[in-house]
Amino acid sequence: GGFRPFYLCFEEERPKAKRKITEREKKIIEDMQKEMDKRAGGDKKEEGGWDGEKYEDIPQADKSFVRFARRVELHPEQVLRYDFGGRPLRMSNAPASPVPICPRCSRKRVFEMQLMPALISVLEPNLRTEWATLSVFTCPAPCSKGVYIQECVQIEAAI
C-alpha cells in the first residue's frame, strides 16, 4: 500500500490586492444607481414588484464556507497551506476540538500547516475518504530535537 510520491511547489499565498475606487468611478456608480432607481420607480408599485423585498442574510455557517471558498478560489490547486503560528482556514464555523499541550514541555501547540481538500484527488483519485481540511498543530519549542513526538492533527469533516 501507500501513496505514490509527488513534488510540491511552494508559492507565497497572496490575496488579490484591493484597489481603491477613484472619484470618477464613484461618480459613475452614483449616476448609474440614480438611473436604476428612476427606472425602478414605476415598477415598485405594480403588482408583483420588488417593493418591500430585502436581501436575505447569509447564515453564519454559510459565511464561513463563503470565506473559505473565496480564499481557495485564488489558488484552487493548492493542497497544503503553511503558516507557522497562524490560523487554519476553516470551512465551517463548527467548534474545533481543543489542541492538547506538548507532552514534552507542556507548551501550547501552534498551528503549522493545513492539508486542503484538493489533496485527496492528488493522492489517490479513487480514494474513498472525505474531509474538509486537516490542520496540524506542533510545539513551537525545540523540545523534540533528536526525538520524535506525536503532534496534533484536527480533522474538519466535509460539509
Tab-separated table of C-alpha atoms in Angstrom:
chain	number	residue	atom	x	y	z
A	1	GLY	CA	0.000	0.000	0.000
A	2	GLY	CA	0.911	3.621	0.304
A	3	PHE	CA	0.670	6.671	-1.897
A	4	ARG	CA	2.742	7.462	-4.954
A	5	PRO	CA	5.340	10.217	-4.394
A	6	PHE	CA	4.964	13.650	-5.971
A	7	TYR	CA	6.624	17.040	-5.750
A	8	LEU	CA	5.124	20.117	-4.141
A	9	CYS	CA	5.807	23.589	-5.447
A	10	PHE	CA	5.577	26.240	-2.728
A	11	GLU	CA	4.341	29.725	-3.532
A	12	GLU	CA	3.516	32.634	-1.280
A	13	GLU	CA	-0.256	32.918	-0.931
A	14	ARG	CA	-1.113	36.457	-1.927
A	15	PRO	CA	-4.664	37.660	-1.699
A	16	LYS	CA	-5.887	39.827	-4.548
A	17	ALA	CA	-4.977	43.439	-3.878
A	18	LYS	CA	-7.961	45.647	-3.235
A	19	ARG	CA	-7.873	48.733	-5.401
A	20	LYS	CA	-9.370	51.981	-4.193
A	21	ILE	CA	-12.224	53.359	-6.252
A	22	THR	CA	-11.379	56.681	-7.902
A	23	GLU	CA	-13.602	59.753	-7.578
A	24	ARG	CA	-14.545	59.397	-11.259
A	25	GLU	CA	-15.619	55.769	-10.699
A	26	LYS	CA	-17.642	56.787	-7.620
A	27	LYS	CA	-19.460	59.407	-9.711
A	28	ILE	CA	-20.234	56.853	-12.455
A	29	ILE	CA	-21.572	54.384	-9.870
A	30	GLU	CA	-23.734	57.075	-8.238
A	31	ASP	CA	-25.122	58.143	-11.624
A	32	MET	CA	-25.890	54.538	-12.571
A	33	GLN	CA	-27.589	53.961	-9.207
A	34	LYS	CA	-29.753	57.088	-9.679
A	35	GLU	CA	-30.710	55.954	-13.184
A	36	MET	CA	-31.608	52.468	-11.922
A	37	ASP	CA	-33.682	53.981	-9.109
A	38	LYS	CA	-35.583	56.142	-11.634
A	39	ARG	CA	-36.301	53.135	-13.853
A	40	ALA	CA	-37.385	51.001	-10.910
A	41	GLY	CA	-39.605	53.756	-9.516
A	42	GLY	CA	-42.623	52.895	-11.677
A	43	ASP	CA	-42.283	49.146	-11.167
A	44	LYS	CA	-42.258	49.284	-7.378
A	45	LYS	CA	-45.975	49.914	-7.081
A	46	GLU	CA	-47.026	47.424	-9.708
A	47	GLU	CA	-48.422	44.136	-8.543
A	48	GLY	CA	-45.685	41.525	-8.299
A	49	GLY	CA	-42.954	44.204	-7.990
A	50	TRP	CA	-39.990	44.063	-5.628
A	51	ASP	CA	-41.273	46.735	-3.252
A	52	GLY	CA	-40.555	45.781	0.341
A	53	GLU	CA	-38.187	42.965	-0.608
A	54	LYS	CA	-34.861	42.760	1.221
A	55	TYR	CA	-31.684	40.816	0.676
A	56	GLU	CA	-31.595	37.607	2.632
A	57	ASP	CA	-28.917	37.419	5.273
A	58	ILE	CA	-26.393	34.621	4.823
A	59	PRO	CA	-26.427	32.169	7.775
A	60	GLN	CA	-23.186	32.124	9.816
A	61	ALA	CA	-22.320	28.582	8.645
A	62	ASP	CA	-22.572	29.704	5.043
A	63	LYS	CA	-20.450	32.802	5.751
A	64	SER	CA	-17.601	30.559	6.897
A	65	PHE	CA	-17.932	28.449	3.773
A	66	VAL	CA	-18.093	31.513	1.505
A	67	ARG	CA	-14.933	32.913	3.156
A	68	PHE	CA	-13.208	29.524	2.691
A	69	ALA	CA	-14.334	29.202	-0.940
A	70	ARG	CA	-13.230	32.730	-1.849
A	71	ARG	CA	-9.780	32.165	-0.372
A	72	VAL	CA	-9.344	28.769	-2.039
A	73	GLU	CA	-10.629	30.189	-5.331
A	74	LEU	CA	-7.446	32.298	-5.529
A	75	HIS	CA	-5.350	29.091	-5.647
A	76	PRO	CA	-7.706	26.159	-6.391
A	77	GLU	CA	-4.858	23.700	-6.974
A	78	GLN	CA	-3.354	24.291	-3.517
A	79	VAL	CA	-3.008	21.101	-1.487
A	80	LEU	CA	-1.156	22.489	1.529
A	81	ARG	CA	-1.200	25.817	3.370
A	82	TYR	CA	1.800	26.550	5.596
A	83	ASP	CA	1.514	29.349	8.164
A	84	PHE	CA	3.512	28.567	11.320
A	85	GLY	CA	1.865	30.365	14.234
A	86	GLY	CA	-1.046	31.499	12.043
A	87	ARG	CA	-4.629	30.286	11.945
A	88	PRO	CA	-6.201	27.488	9.929
A	89	LEU	CA	-8.671	28.403	7.204
A	90	ARG	CA	-11.838	26.647	8.340
A	91	MET	CA	-14.646	25.589	6.025
A	92	SER	CA	-17.333	25.791	8.701
A	93	ASN	CA	-17.912	27.542	11.990
A	94	ALA	CA	-18.309	24.242	13.845
A	95	PRO	CA	-16.264	24.362	17.046
A	96	ALA	CA	-12.848	22.744	16.773
A	97	SER	CA	-11.697	20.385	19.475
A	98	PRO	CA	-9.144	21.845	21.892
A	99	VAL	CA	-5.497	21.416	20.926
A	100	PRO	CA	-3.603	19.493	23.632
A	101	ILE	CA	-0.374	20.900	25.040
A	102	CYS	CA	3.022	19.452	24.107
A	103	PRO	CA	3.651	16.239	26.105
A	104	ARG	CA	7.390	17.037	26.467
A	105	CYS	CA	7.466	20.695	27.563
A	106	SER	CA	3.784	21.487	28.313
A	107	ARG	CA	3.751	24.460	25.929
A	108	LYS	CA	0.686	25.370	23.922
A	109	ARG	CA	0.916	23.934	20.414
A	110	VAL	CA	0.542	26.317	17.472
A	111	PHE	CA	-0.930	25.926	14.020
A	112	GLU	CA	1.705	24.966	11.453
A	113	MET	CA	0.055	23.716	8.296
A	114	GLN	CA	-3.178	22.625	6.725
A	115	LEU	CA	-3.902	19.936	4.161
A	116	MET	CA	-6.578	21.087	1.746
A	117	PRO	CA	-9.424	19.156	0.041
A	118	ALA	CA	-7.630	19.183	-3.344
A	119	LEU	CA	-5.030	16.821	-1.858
A	120	ILE	CA	-7.497	13.922	-1.881
A	121	SER	CA	-7.640	13.802	-5.684
A	122	VAL	CA	-3.862	14.232	-5.987
A	123	LEU	CA	-3.024	11.413	-3.571
A	124	GLU	CA	-5.381	8.838	-4.959
A	125	PRO	CA	-8.158	9.728	-7.404
A	126	ASN	CA	-10.254	6.732	-6.301
A	127	LEU	CA	-9.696	7.208	-2.566
A	128	ARG	CA	-12.984	6.897	-0.693
A	129	THR	CA	-12.320	9.406	2.049
A	130	GLU	CA	-13.702	12.845	2.587
A	131	TRP	CA	-12.602	15.676	4.812
A	132	ALA	CA	-12.700	19.420	4.519
A	133	THR	CA	-9.260	20.165	5.930
A	134	LEU	CA	-6.607	18.592	8.141
A	135	SER	CA	-4.911	21.118	10.434
A	136	VAL	CA	-1.553	20.248	12.000
A	137	PHE	CA	-0.552	21.797	15.338
A	138	THR	CA	3.028	21.489	16.604
A	139	CYS	CA	5.105	22.586	19.571
A	140	PRO	CA	6.854	25.919	18.930
A	141	ALA	CA	9.783	24.975	21.179
A	142	PRO	CA	12.745	22.833	20.072
A	143	CYS	CA	11.907	20.257	22.751
A	144	SER	CA	11.642	17.439	20.215
A	145	LYS	CA	15.218	17.864	18.960
A	146	GLY	CA	16.530	14.393	18.159
A	147	VAL	CA	13.300	12.764	19.382
A	148	TYR	CA	10.066	12.087	17.520
A	149	ILE	CA	6.937	13.222	19.290
A	150	GLN	CA	3.335	12.847	18.290
A	151	GLU	CA	1.820	16.104	17.097
A	152	CYS	CA	-1.851	17.082	16.902
A	153	VAL	CA	-3.974	16.845	13.750
A	154	GLN	CA	-7.520	18.204	13.695
A	155	ILE	CA	-9.842	16.791	11.076
A	156	GLU	CA	-12.538	19.129	9.839
A	157	ALA	CA	-15.306	16.977	8.424
A	158	ALA	CA	-16.610	17.649	4.922
A	159	ILE	CA	-19.858	19.575	4.796
